[in-house]
Coordinates of C-alpha atoms and ligand atoms in Angstrom, one line a residue:
X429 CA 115.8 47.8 98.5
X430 CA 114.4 50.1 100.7
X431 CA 117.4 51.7 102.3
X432 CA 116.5 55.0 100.3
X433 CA 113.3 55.6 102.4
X434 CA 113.3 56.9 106.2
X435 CA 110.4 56.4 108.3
X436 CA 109.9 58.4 111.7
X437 CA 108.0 55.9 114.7
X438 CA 106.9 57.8 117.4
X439 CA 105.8 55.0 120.0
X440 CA 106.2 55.0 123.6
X441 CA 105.0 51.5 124.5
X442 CA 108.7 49.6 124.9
X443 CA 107.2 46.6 123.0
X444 CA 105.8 47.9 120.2
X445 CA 108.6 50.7 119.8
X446 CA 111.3 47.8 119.3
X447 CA 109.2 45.0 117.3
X448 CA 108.3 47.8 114.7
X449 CA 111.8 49.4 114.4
X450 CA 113.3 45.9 114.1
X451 CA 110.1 45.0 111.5
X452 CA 111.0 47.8 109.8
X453 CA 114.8 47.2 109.7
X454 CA 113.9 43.7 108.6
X455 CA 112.4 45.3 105.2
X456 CA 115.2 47.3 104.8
X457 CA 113.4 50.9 105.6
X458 CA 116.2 53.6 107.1
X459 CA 114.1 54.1 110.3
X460 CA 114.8 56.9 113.2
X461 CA 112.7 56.2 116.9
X462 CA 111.5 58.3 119.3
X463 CA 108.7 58.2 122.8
X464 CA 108.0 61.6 123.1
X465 CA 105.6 64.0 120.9
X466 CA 108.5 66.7 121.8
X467 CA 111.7 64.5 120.3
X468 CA 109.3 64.0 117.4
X469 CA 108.4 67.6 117.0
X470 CA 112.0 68.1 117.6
X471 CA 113.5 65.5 115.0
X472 CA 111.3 66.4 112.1
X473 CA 113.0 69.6 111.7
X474 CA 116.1 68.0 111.0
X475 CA 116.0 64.6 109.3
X476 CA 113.9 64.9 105.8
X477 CA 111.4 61.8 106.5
X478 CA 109.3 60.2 103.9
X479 CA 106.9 58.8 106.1
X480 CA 106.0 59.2 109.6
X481 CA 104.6 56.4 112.4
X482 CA 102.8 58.1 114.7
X483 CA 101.1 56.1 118.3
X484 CA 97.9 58.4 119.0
X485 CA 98.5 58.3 122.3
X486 CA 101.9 59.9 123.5
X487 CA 102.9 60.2 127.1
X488 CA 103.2 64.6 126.7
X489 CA 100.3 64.5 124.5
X490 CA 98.5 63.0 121.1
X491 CA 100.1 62.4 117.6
X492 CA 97.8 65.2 116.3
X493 CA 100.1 67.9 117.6
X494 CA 102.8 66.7 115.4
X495 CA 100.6 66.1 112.8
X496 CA 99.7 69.6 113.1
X497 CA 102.6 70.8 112.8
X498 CA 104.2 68.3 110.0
X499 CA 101.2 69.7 107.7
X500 CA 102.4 73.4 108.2
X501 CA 105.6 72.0 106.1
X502 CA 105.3 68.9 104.5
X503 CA 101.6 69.4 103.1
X504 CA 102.1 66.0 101.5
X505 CA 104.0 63.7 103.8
X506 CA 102.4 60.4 104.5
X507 CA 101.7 60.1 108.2
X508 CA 99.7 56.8 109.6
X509 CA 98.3 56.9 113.1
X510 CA 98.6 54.0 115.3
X511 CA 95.8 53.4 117.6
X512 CA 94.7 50.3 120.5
X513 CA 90.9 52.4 120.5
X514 CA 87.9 52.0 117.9
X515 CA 86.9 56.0 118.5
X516 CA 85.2 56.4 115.6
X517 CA 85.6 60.7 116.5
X518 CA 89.6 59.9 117.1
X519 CA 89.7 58.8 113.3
X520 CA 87.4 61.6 112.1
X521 CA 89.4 64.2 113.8
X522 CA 92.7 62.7 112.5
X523 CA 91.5 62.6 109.1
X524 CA 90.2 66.0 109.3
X525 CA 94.0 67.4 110.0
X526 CA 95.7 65.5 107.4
X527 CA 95.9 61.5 108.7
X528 CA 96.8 59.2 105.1
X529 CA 95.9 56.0 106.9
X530 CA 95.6 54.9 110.1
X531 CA 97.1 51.2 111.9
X532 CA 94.8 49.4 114.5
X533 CA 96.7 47.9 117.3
X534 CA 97.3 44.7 117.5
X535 CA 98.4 44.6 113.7
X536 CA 100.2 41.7 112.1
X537 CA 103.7 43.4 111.9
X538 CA 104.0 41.2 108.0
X539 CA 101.5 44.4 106.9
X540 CA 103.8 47.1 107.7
X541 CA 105.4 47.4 104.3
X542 CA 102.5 46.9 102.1
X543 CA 101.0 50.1 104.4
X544 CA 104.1 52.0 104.0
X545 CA 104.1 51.2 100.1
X546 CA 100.5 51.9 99.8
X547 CA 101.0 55.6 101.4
X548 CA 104.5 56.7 99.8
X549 CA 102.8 55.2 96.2
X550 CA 99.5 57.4 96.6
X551 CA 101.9 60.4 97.5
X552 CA 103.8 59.4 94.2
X553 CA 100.4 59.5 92.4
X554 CA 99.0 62.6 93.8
X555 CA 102.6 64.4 93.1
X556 CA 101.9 63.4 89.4
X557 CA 98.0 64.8 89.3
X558 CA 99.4 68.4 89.9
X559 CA 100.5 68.6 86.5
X560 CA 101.8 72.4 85.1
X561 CA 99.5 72.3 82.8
X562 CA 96.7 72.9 85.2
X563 CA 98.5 75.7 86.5
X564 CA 99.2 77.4 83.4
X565 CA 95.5 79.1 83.2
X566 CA 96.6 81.1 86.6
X567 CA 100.3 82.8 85.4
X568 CA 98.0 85.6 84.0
X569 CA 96.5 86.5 87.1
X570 CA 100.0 85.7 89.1
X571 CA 101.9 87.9 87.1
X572 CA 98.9 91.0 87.5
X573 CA 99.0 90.1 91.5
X574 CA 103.0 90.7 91.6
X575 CA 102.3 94.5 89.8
X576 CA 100.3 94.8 92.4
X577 CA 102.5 94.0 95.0
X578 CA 105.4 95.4 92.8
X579 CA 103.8 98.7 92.7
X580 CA 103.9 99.0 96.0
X581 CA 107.3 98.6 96.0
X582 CA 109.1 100.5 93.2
X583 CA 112.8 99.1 95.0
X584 CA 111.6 95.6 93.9
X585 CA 109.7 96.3 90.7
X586 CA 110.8 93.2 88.4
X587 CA 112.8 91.5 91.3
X588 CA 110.5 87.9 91.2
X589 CA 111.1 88.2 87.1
X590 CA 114.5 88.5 87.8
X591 CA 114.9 86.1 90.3
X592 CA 112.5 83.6 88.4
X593 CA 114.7 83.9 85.2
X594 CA 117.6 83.0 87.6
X595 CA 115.9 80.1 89.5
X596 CA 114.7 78.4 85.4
X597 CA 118.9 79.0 84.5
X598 CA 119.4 77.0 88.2
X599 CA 116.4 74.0 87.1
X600 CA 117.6 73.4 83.5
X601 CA 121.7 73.2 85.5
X602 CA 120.3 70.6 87.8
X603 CA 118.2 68.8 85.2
X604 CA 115.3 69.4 87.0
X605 CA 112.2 67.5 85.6
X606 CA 109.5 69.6 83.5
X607 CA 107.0 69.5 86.7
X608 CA 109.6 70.8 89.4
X609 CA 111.0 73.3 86.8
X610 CA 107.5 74.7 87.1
X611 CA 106.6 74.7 90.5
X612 CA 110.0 76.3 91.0
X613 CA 109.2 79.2 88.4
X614 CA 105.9 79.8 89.9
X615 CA 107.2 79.8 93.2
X616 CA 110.0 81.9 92.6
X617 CA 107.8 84.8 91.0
X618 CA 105.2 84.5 94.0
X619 CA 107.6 83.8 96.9
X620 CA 107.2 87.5 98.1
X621 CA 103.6 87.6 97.1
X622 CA 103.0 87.5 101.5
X623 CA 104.4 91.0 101.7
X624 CA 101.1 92.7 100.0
X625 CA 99.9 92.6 103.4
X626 CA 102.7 94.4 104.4
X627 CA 102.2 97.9 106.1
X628 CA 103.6 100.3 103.3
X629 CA 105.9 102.1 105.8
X630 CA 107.4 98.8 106.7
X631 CA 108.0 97.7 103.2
X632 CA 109.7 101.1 102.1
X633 CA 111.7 101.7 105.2
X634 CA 115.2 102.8 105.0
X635 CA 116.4 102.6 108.0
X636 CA 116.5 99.8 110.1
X637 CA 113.1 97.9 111.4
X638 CA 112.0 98.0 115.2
X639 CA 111.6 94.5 116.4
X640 CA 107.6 94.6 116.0
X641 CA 108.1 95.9 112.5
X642 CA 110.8 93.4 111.8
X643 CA 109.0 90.3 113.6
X644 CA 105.7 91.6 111.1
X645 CA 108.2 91.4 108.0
X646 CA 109.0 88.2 108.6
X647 CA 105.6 87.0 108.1
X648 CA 105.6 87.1 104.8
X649 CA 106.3 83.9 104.3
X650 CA 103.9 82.3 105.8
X651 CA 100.8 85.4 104.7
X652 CA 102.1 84.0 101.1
X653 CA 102.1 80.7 101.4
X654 CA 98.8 80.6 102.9
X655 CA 97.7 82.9 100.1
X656 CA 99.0 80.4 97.6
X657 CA 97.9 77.3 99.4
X658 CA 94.8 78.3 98.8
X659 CA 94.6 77.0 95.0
X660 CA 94.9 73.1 95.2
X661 CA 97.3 72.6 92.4
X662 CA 99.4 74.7 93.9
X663 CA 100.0 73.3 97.3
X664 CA 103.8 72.5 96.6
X665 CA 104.5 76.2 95.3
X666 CA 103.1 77.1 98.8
X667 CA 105.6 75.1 100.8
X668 CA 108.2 76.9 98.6
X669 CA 107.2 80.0 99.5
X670 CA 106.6 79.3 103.2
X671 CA 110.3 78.0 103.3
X672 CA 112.3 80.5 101.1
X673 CA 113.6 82.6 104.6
X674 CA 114.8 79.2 106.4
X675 CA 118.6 78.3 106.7
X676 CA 120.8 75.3 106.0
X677 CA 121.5 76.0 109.8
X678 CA 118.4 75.9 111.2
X679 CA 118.3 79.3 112.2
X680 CA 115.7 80.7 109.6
X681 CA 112.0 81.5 109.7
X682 CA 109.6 80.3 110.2
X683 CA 109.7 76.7 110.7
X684 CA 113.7 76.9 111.8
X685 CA 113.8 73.5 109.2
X686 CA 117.5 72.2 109.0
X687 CA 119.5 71.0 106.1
X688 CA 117.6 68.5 103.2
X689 CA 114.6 69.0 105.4
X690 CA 114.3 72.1 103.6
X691 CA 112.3 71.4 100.5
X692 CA 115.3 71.4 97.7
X693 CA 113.5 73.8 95.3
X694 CA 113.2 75.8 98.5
X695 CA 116.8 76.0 98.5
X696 CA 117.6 76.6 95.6
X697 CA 114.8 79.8 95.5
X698 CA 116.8 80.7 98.7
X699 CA 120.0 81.5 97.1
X700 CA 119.0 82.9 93.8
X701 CA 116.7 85.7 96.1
X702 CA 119.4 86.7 97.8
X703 CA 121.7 86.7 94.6
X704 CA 118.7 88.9 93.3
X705 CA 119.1 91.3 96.3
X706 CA 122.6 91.6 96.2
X707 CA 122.7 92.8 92.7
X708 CA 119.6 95.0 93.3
X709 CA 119.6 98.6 94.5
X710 CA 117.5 98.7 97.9
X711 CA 116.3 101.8 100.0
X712 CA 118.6 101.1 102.6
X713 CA 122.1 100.3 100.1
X714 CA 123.2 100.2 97.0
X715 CA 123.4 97.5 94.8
X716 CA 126.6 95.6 94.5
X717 CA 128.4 93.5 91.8
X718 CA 127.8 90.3 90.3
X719 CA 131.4 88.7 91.6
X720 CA 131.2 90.4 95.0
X721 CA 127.5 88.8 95.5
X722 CA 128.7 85.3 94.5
X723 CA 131.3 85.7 97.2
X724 CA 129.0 86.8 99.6
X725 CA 126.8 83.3 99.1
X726 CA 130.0 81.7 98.8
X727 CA 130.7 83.0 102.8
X728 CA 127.2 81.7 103.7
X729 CA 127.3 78.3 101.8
X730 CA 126.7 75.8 104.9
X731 CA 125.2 78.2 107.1
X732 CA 122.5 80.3 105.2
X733 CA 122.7 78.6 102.0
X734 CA 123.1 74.6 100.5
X735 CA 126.7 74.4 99.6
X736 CA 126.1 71.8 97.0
X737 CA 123.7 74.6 95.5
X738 CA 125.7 77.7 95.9
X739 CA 128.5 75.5 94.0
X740 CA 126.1 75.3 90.9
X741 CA 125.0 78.4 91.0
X742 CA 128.3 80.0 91.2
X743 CA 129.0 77.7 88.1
X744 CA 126.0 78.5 86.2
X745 CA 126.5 82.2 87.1
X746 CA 130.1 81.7 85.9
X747 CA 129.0 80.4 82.7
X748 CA 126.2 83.4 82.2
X749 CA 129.2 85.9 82.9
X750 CA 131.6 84.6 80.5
X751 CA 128.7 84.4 78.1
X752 CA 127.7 87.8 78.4
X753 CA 131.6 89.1 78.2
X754 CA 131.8 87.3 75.1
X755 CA 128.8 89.0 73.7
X756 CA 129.9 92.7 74.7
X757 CA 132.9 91.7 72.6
X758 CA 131.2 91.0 69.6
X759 CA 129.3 93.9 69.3
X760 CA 132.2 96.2 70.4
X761 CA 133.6 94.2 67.2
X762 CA 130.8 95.0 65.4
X763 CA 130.5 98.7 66.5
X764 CA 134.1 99.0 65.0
X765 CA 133.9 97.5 61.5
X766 CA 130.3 99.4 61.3
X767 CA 132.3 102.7 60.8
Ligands
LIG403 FE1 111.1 87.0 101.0

């Protein structure tokens, strides 16, 4: 029943580590086990948890570094911190960083999924309080801050419209529900949003960047997303934006996330930006067909891009084409019998 849900234990105490995997194998949870804060920090980069285990205490350091860095990505991820001591500043500080709940050794191991439930249902609840309509009241003011950014870019004017019309045709293919259709809109017309702190020269350079210049342009992401994340409702659209330069590889920036870790909407933003690009005259090249960008994600499907995704969006782009094709026709039709 619960085989759909995968729960990270970081534990280092042999005993515990093995009564809690089996516990949680009992009840059916898909559950991955490491000892060290490094395989942790190493593993949640790859495998897209939906609930993490964490021993305070671990042998290269405390769970709070992995917190740390879990909340950088996964704003929302329920992670419970297992502890033997009754440090009243230990909870405090945890909570303080992010902590959902917290286990007090020695537990009875019958709790476990009543905890687990408890946290993934109150993640389930506070998904469902971020409704778009709380978000509406702020597209005014989004769309003024993109002319702003947009104006300092001329080469990109109308690029997050474009590639926010694109990302809607991608949500309504993939039956995306009303909420993520939203977050994904807002997302993809902010996801650049980081590059108003951009030095002008930088953002309007033709030739190619220096490795400073290039290692400040790839900042952007995160500038944004912590410019975003500053409006609670609109956490999620923040992790979007923070993850729309990372790679199905692993080799992006700036978390180097790996596969489904990758939020999907996050994916999905990643192609239809580059699409965008493509198709869109920069300072440094020219822009390029519709067909030869398609191929081009089509090379990086598995690599840069979701292959699942690039398949629907070559579909849905397919589908736009035809439709457009078929239009032409009818008004070169009409343009005839008109004289
Ligand atoms: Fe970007």
């Amino acid at each position: 029943m619960n085989k759909d849900k995968t729960i990270l234990l970081v534990e280092d105490e042999q005993i515990a580590f093995h009564t809690i995997l089996e516990t949680l194998d009992f009840y059916n949870y898909r559950c991955h086990g490491v000892t060290t804060l490094q395989e942790a920090l190493e593993i949640i980069k790859k495998v897209p948890f939906d609930l993490i285990l964490a021993d305070y205490m671990l042998p290269d350091g405390t769970c709070l570094e992995l917190l740390d860095a879990v909340r950088k990505f996964r704003f929302d991820l329920p992670f419970v911190v297992i502890t033997a001591s009754d440090d009243t500043e230990i909870i405090h500080k945890a909570l303080d960083r992010g902590a959902s709940d917290f286990l007090k050794k020695p537990f009875n191991l019958k709790n476990l999924p009543s905890i687990i439930e408890r946290n993934l249902e109150r993640r389930r609840l506070e998904q469902k309080k971020n409704s778009p309509q709380k978000a509406t009241v702020l597209l005014k003011t989004i769309k003024a801050l993109i002319a702003a950014l947009e104006a300092k870019d001329p080469y990109t004017s109308g690029h997050s419209l474009r590639v926010a019309r694109h990302a809607r045709m991608m949500a309504i293919a993939l039956d995306l529900s009303e909420e993520e259709q939203f977050t994904l809109e807002l997302a993809a017309i902010l996801h650049d949003i980081g590059k108003i702190g951009m030095p002008d020269y930088i953002l309007n350079k033709a030739s190619h960047l220096h490795e400073l210049e290039y290692r400040i342009a790839k900042e952007h992401p995160i500038v944004g997303s912590n410019i975003v994340g500053k409006i609670d409702e609109l956490k999620e659209v923040a992790a979007i934006i923070r993850h729309h330069h990372e790679r199905f590889d692993g080799s992006g920036y700036p978390d180097g996330l790996q596969g489904e870790v990758i939020p999907r909407l996050a994916r999905i933003l990643t192609i239809v930006d580059a699409y965008e690009s493509i198709v869109s005259r920069r300072v440094y090249r020219d822009a390029k067909s519709s067909e030869e960008a398609l191929h081009e994600l089509a090379k990086s499907a598995g690599t840069q891009f979701d292959p699942e995704l690039v398949k629907v969006f070559n579909a849905v782009m397919h589908s736009e084409l035809a439709g457009k094709k078929m239009r032409l026709k009818i008004e070169d039709f009409t343009d005839i019998s008109d004289t």
